[in-house]
XYZ file of C-alpha atoms in Angstrom:
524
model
C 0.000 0.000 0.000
C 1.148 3.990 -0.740
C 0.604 6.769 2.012
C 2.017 9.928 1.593
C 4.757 11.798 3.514
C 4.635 14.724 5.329
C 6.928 16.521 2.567
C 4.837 15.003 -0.254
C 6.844 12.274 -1.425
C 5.374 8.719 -1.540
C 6.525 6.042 -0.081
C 6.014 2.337 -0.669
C 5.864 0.245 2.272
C 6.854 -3.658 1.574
C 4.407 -6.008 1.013
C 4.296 -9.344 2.829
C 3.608 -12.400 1.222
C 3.864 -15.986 2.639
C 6.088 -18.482 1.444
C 3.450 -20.579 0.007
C 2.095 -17.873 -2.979
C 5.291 -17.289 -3.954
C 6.507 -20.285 -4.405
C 3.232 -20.827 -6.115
C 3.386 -17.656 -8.606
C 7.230 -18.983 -9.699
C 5.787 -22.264 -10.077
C 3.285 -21.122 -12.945
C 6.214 -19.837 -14.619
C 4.498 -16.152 -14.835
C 5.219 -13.013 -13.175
C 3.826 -11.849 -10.240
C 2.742 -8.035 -10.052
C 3.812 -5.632 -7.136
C 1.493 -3.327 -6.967
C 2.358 0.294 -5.708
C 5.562 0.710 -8.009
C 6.773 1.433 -10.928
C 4.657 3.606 -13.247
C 1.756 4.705 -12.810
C 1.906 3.737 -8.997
C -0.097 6.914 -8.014
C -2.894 5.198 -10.161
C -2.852 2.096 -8.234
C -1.230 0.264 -11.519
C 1.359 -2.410 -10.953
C 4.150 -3.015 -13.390
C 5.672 -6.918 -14.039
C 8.146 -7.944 -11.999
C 10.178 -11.291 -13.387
C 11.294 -13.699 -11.333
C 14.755 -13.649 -10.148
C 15.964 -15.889 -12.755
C 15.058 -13.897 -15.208
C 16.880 -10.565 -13.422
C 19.894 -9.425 -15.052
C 23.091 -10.080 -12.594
C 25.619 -7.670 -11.150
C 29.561 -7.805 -12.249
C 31.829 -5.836 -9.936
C 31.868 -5.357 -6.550
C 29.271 -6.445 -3.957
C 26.402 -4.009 -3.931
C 24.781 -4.832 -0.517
C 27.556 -2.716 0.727
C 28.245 0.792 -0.964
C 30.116 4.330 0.660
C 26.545 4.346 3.071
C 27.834 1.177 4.931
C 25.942 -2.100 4.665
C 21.813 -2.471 4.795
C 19.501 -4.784 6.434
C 17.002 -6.871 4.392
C 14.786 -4.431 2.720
C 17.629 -2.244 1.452
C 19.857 -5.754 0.384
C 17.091 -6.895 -1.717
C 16.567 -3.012 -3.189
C 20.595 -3.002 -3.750
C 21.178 -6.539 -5.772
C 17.569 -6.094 -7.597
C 16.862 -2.402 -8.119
C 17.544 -0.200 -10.896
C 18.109 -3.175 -13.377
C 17.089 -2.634 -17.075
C 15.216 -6.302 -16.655
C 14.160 -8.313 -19.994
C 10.764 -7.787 -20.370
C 8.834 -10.740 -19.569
C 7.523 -13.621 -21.978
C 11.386 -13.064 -23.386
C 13.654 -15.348 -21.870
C 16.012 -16.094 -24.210
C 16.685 -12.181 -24.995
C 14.615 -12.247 -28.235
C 14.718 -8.533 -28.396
C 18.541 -8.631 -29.484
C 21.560 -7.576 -27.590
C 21.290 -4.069 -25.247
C 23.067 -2.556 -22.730
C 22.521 -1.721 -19.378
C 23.960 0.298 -16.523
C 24.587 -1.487 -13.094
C 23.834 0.939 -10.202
C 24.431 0.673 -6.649
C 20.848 1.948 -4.818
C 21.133 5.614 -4.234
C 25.116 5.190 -5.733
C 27.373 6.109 -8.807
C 27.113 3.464 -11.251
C 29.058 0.717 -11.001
C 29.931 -0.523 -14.282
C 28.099 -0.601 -18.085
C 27.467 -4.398 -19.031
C 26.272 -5.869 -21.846
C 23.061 -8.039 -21.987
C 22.396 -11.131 -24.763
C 20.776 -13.866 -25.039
C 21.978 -17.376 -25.423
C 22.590 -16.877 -28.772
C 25.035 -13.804 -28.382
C 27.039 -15.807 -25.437
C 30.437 -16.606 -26.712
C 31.270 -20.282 -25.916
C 31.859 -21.774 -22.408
C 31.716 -18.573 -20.852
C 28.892 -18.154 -18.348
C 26.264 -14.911 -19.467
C 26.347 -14.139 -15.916
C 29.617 -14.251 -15.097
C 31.882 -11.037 -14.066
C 33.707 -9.569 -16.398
C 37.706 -10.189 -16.719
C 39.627 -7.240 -15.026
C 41.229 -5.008 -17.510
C 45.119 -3.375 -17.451
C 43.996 0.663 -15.732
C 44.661 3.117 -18.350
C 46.969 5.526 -16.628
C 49.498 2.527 -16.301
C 49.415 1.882 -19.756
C 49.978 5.578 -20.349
C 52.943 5.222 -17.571
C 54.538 2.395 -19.730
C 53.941 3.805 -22.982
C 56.555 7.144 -21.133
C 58.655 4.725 -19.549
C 59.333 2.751 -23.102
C 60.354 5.925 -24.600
C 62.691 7.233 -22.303
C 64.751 4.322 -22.326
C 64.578 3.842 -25.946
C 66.111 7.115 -26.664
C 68.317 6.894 -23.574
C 69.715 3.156 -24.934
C 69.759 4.854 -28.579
C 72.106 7.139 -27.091
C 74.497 4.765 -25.979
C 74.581 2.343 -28.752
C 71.241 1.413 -29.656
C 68.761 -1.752 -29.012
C 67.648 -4.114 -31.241
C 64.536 -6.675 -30.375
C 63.290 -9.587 -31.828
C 59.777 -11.490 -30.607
C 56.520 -10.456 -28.860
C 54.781 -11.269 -25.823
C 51.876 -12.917 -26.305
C 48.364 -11.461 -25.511
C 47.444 -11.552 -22.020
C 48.989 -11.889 -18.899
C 52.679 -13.249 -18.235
C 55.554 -13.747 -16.372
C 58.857 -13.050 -18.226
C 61.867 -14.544 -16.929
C 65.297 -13.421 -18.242
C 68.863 -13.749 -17.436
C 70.632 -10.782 -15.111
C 74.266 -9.084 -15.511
C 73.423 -5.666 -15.376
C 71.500 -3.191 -14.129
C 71.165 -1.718 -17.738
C 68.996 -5.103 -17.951
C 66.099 -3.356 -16.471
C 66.198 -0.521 -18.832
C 66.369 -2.998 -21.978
C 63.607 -4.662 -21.169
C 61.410 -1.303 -20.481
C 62.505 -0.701 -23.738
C 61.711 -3.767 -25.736
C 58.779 -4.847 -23.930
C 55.340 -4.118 -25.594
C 53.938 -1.199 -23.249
C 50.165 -2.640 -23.836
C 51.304 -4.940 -21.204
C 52.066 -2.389 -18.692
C 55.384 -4.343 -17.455
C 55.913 -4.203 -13.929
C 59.902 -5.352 -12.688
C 60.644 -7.523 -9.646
C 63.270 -5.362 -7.733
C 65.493 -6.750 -4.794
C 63.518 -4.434 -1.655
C 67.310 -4.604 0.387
C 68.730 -2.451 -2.288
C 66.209 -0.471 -4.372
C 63.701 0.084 -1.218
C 66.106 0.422 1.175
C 66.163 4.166 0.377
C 64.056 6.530 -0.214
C 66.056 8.085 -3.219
C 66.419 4.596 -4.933
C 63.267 3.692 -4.207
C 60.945 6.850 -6.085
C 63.819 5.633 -9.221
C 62.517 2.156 -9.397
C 58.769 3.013 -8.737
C 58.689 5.776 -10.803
C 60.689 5.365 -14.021
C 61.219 1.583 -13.924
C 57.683 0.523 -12.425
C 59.475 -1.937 -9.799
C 57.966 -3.500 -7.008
C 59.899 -4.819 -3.693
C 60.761 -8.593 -3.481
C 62.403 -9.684 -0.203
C 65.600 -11.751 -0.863
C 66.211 -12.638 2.616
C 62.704 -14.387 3.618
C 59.051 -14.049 2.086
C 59.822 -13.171 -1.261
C 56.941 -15.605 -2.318
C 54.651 -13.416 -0.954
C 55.632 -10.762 -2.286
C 55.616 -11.948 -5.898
C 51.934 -13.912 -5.432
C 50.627 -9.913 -4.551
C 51.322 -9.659 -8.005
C 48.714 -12.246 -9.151
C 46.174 -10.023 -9.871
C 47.917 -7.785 -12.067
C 48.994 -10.750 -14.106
C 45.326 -11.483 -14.168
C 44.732 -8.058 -15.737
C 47.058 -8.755 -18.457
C 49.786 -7.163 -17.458
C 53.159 -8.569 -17.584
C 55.406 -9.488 -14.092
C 59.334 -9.159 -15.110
C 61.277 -11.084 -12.917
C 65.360 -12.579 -12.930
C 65.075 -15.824 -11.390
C 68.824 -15.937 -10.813
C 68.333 -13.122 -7.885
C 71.437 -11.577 -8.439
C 73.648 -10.510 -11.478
C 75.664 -12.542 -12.422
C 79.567 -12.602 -13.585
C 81.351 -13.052 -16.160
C 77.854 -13.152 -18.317
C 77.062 -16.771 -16.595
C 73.678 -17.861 -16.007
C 73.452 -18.951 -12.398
C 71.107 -21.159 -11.422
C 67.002 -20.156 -11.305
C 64.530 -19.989 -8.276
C 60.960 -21.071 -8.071
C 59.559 -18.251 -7.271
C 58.599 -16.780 -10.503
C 57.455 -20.431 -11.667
C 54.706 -20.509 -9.127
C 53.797 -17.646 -9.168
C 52.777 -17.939 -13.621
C 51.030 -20.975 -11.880
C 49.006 -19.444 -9.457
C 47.497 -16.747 -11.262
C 47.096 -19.118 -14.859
C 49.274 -17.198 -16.915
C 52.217 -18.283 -18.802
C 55.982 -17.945 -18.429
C 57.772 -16.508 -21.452
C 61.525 -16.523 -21.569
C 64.028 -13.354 -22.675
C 67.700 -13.392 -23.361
C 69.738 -10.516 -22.910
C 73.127 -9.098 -24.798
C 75.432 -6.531 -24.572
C 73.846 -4.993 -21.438
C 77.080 -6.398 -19.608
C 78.852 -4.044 -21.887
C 76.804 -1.237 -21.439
C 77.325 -0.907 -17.712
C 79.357 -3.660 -16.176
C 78.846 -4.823 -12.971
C 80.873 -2.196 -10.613
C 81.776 -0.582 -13.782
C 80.996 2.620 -15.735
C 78.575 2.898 -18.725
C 80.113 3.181 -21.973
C 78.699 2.629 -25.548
C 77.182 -0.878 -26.569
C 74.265 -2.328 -28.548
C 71.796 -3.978 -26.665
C 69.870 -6.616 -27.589
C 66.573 -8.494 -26.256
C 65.294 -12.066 -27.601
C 62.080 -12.810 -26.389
C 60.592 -16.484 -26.408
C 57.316 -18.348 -26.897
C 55.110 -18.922 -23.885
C 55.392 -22.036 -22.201
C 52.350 -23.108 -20.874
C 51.867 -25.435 -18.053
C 53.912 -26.195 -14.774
C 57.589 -24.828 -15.866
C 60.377 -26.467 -14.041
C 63.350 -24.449 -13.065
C 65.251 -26.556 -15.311
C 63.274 -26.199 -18.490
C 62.902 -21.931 -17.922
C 66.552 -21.869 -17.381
C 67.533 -23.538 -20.617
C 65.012 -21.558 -22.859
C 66.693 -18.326 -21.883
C 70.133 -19.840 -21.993
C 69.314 -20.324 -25.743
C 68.094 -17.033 -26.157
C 70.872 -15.259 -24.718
C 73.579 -17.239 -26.620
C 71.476 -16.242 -29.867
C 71.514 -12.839 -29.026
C 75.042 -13.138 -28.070
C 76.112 -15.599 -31.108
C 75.364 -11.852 -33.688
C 78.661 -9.602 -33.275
C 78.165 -5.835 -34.569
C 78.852 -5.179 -37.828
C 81.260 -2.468 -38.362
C 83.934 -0.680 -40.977
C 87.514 -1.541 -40.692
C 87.613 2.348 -42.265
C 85.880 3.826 -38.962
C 87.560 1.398 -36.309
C 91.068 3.241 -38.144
C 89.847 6.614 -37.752
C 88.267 5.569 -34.814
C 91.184 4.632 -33.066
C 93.435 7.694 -34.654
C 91.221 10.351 -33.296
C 90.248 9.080 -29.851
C 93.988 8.670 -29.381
C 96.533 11.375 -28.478
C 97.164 12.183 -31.699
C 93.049 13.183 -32.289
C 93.779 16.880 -30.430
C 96.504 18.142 -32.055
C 95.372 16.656 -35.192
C 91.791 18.614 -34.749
C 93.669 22.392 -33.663
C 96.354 21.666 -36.873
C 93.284 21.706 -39.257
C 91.507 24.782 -37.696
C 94.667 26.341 -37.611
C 95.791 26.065 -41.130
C 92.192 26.678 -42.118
C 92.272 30.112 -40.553
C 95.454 31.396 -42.253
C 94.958 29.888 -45.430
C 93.363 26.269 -46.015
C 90.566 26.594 -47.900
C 88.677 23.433 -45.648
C 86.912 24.686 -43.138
C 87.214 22.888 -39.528
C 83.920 21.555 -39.331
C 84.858 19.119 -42.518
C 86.842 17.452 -40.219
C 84.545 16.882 -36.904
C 81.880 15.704 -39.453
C 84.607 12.830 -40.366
C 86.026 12.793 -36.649
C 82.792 12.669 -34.662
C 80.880 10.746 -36.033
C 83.427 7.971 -35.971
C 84.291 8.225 -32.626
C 81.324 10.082 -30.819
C 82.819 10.141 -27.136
C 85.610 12.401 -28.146
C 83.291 14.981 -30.340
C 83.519 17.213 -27.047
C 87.264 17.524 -26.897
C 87.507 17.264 -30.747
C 85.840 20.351 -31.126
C 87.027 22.110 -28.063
C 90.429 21.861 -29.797
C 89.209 22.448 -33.035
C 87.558 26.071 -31.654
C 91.129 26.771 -30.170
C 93.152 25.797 -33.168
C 90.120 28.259 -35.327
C 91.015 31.473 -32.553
C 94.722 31.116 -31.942
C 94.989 30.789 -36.192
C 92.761 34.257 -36.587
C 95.320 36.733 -34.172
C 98.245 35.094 -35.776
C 96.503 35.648 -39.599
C 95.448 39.064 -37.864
C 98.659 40.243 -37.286
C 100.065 39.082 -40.696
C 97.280 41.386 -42.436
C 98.326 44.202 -39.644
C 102.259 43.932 -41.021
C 101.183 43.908 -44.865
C 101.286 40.299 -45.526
C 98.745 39.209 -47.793
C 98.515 35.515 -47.456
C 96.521 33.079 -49.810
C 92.878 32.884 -49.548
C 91.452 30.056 -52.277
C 88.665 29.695 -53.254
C 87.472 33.201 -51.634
C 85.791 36.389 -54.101
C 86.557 39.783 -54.438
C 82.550 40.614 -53.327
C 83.552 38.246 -49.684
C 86.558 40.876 -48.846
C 84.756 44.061 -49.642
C 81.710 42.602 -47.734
C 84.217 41.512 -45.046
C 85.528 45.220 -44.685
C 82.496 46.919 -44.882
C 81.211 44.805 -41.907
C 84.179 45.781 -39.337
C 84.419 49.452 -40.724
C 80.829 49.868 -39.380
C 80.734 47.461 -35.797
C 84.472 46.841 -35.661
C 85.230 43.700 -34.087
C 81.238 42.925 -33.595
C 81.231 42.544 -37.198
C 82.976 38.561 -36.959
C 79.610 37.535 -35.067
C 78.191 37.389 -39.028
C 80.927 35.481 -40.150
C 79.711 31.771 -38.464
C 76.237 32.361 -40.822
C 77.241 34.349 -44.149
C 79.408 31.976 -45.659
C 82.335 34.462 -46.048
C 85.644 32.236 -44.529
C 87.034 33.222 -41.145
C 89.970 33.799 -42.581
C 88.627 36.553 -44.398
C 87.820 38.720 -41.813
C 91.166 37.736 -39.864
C 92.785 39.436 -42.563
C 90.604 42.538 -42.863
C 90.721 42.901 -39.198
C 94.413 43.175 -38.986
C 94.322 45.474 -41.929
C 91.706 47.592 -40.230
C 93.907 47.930 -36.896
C 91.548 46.246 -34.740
C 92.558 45.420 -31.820
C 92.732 41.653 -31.155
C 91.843 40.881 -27.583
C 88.166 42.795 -29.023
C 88.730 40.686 -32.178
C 89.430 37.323 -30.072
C 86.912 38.066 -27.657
C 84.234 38.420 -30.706
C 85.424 35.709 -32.736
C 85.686 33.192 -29.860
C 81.605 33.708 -28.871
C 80.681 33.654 -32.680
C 82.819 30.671 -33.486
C 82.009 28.066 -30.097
C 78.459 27.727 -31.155
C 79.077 27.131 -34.693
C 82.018 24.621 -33.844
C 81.193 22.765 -30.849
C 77.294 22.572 -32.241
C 78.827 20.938 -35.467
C 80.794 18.792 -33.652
C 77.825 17.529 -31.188
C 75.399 16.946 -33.756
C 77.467 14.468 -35.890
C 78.666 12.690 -32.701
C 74.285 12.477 -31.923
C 74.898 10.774 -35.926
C 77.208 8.540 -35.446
C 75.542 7.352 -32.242
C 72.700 7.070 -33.894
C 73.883 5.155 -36.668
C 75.838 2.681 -34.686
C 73.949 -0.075 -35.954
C 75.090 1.414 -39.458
C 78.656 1.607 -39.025
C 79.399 -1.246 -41.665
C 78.202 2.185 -44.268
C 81.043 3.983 -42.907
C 83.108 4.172 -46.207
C 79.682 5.249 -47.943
C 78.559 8.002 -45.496
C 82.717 9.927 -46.036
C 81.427 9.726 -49.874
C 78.127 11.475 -49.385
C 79.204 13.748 -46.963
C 82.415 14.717 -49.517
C 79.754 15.289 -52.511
C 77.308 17.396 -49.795
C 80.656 19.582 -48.759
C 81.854 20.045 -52.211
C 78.361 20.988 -54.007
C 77.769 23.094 -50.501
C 81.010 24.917 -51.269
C 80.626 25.332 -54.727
C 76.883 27.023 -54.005
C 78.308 29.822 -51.234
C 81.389 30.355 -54.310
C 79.018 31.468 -56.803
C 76.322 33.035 -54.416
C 79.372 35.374 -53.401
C 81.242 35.633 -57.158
């Protein structure tokens, strides 16, 4: 029956019914009516009300409970039955098609948007009414997709990464061999990001401070696994997540290893593919040994990652430890290609010889040699990128200590050669420092006219040349060190190219000479 409030709202009060008539009206197979509700309850109408059979289900969390706190019978009943989009009755088997409808906790947000078929719509052996699978959050996805890019450009960097294989849709638990810590990064790096990876880290070094510890949550998405008792438990925390579809990294050996062994593997990783149902696929690692040794310092070497099939099934310690034993040793068995050409210059300008080598040609090129210095870091740097810094640090010194000594051999009368230089460059040259006096060499890095040029008109203008070195040395460093930078970023880039060593010199001598040619006639 409805009575009305004092504010004017209705209310309907529960009818009781015994046992017996319901039991009776689900026995007909029909719906009973509750009268008092739905539509057209101020009318004294009564709308159908299936039996519970026929009531679509919940997914999610329990509803009897919500942010209000739990609810005796009345509200229980209202909570896993109310506000259902319900299949109308005399439609049992969901003749009306497939719809959609929205799970709400009484008086709550909703809870989740489900889908609703029939039997006909039900893909095979899965239950209609069964929860739905939880799904990988979106923000850690985002986090991984970040993650995977910083370490690809930061292993690109330092020699570059190479993968071959996919995981495998799903959920799994990738085991791989250990000698580095750059092992962590590679596999950030290689892994597919869909799968969110998260990385077993030992908690009695990486959480043992706070500084470590926001570096292997935040950029390497590691989680704490106790090496010294009830490490199980923290890896079966994980089960879920697997579960998800993410994927659980983990080094069964529990330490690096030396000498790039493979030590023997623990259990715990094994179980813990078994307990949440996923499986375990294998990776072998290469060159991350080289990359940063164990106690050692980083230095350039390509990395690269072999990932397995799954293996399905109980995995024995045994049978996960050979699979990425093979892996490794093919990822191992590949050496880097490279050109005996660049290994030569290589090793002649990373040597003692590569500084004075680098301030002779920036010398001669600011008296008189028509190459200009940057022809050589091009060739230099991007053979051996860890010495571009010095290499053009000596270059830049070689350019300004060649200008004052050209400077002073214009000031005495000396003309010295300039090839490959026009009339129209010299005027241009002397009009400049006439007008801004030594200011006037901050044009020369852009204009094309040679340095040399304006050395000369300088010291036949009388400038002085602490203003003219001064000048000259903040207009030349950008131009020179930038040069040299970029082409070490090139050859660093293009390690995994190095075998095209002979052929990049070629192209970059046809760019230089057709470059050279084009400033020669824009200025004849």
């Amino acid at each position: 029956m409805t009575t009305t409030s004092p504010s004017g709202s209705l209310r309907t009060e529960r009818l009781r019914r015994g046992p017996a008539t319901r039991a009776a009206r689900r026995a007909r197979g029909g719906a009973y009516e509750r009268p008092g509700t739905g539509r057209g309850h101020r009318r004294g109408l009564a709308r159908p009300w299936p039996p519970r059979a026929e009531t679509g289900r919940a997914t999610g969390p329990s509803l009897s409970n919500t942010a209000a706190g739990p609810r005796d019978g009345g509200a229980r009943h209202r909570a896993a039955h109310g506000a259902l989009h319900r299949r109308p009755v005399g439609d049992p088997a969901g003749a009306h098609g497939r719809r959609r409808f929205r799970v709400r906790a009484w008086g709550g947000p909703s809870v989740r948007s489900v889908s609703a078929s029939g039997p006909a719509g039900t893909p095979a052996g899965r239950d209609p009414r069964a929860p739905l699978a939880p799904r990988t959050p979106r923000r850690a996805v985002l986090a991984a997709w970040l993650r995977r890019a910083l370490w690809l450009v930061a292993l690109t960097l330092t020699g570059g990464v190479s993968r071959r294989g996919r995981l495998p849709r799903g959920g799994c638990v990738v085991v791989a061999n250990h000698s580095s810590h750059a092992d962590t990064a590679a596999l950030l790096a290689a892994l597919d990001a869909r799968h969110a990876p998260l990385i077993g880290a030992a908690a009695d070094y990486w959480f043992a401070r706070p500084g470590r510890r926001r570096v292997c949550r935040w950029l390497a998405a590691g989680f704490p696994v106790r090496r010294t008792g009830g490490g199980l438990g923290d890896l079966l925390g994980t089960a879920g997540e697997l579960r998800a579809g993410r994927a659980v990294v983990l080094f069964p050996e529990g330490t690096r290893g030396k000498d790039g062994g493979l030590g023997g593997f623990h259990r715990g990783a094994l179980l813990l593919a078994e307990e949440a149902g996923v499986p375990v696929v294998p990776v072998g690692l290469a060159g991350t040994d080289r990359l940063l040794p164990k106690h050692g310092r980083l230095r350039p070497a390509l990395v690269r990652v072999r990932i397995g099939g799954p293996l399905h099934g109980p995995v024995s310690p045994e049978r996960a430890r050979a699979a990425v034993a093979e892996l490794a040793g093919e990822a191992s068995a590949h050496p880097e290609r490279d050109s005996a050409l660049r290994r030569r210059t290589a090793a002649v300008v990373a040597s003692r010889r590569g500084l004075p080598l680098a301030f002779a040609w920036a010398f001669a090129e600011a008296l008189s040699w028509p190459l200009m210095p940057e022809l050589f870091l091009a060739v230099a740097c991007a053979a051996a990128p860890r010495a571009a810094l010095r290499l053009s640090f000596a270059a830049l010194a070689g350019t300004l200590v060649g200008g004052l000594l050209a400077l002073q051999v214009a000031a005495s009368g000396v003309r010295l050669p300039a090839p490959l230089t026009t009339p129209r460059m010299h005027a241009e040259a002397v009009r400049e420092l006439s007008g801004e006096g030594a200011a006037a060499v901050a044009h020369q890095p852009w204009n094309g006219v040679p340095f040399k040029v304006y050395a000369a008109a300088a010291g036949r203008a009388h400038v002085a040349p602490g203003d003219f070195a001064v000048e000259a040395g903040a207009a030349r460093s950008v131009r020179t060190v930038g040069v040299g930078l970029a082409f070490a970023a090139l050859g660093a880039l293009g390690r995994r190219l190095r075998q095209l060593y002979g052929l990049y010199l070629v192209l970059l001598g046809g760019g230089f000479a057709a470059g050279l040619s084009l400033i020669v006639a824009g200025w004849g």
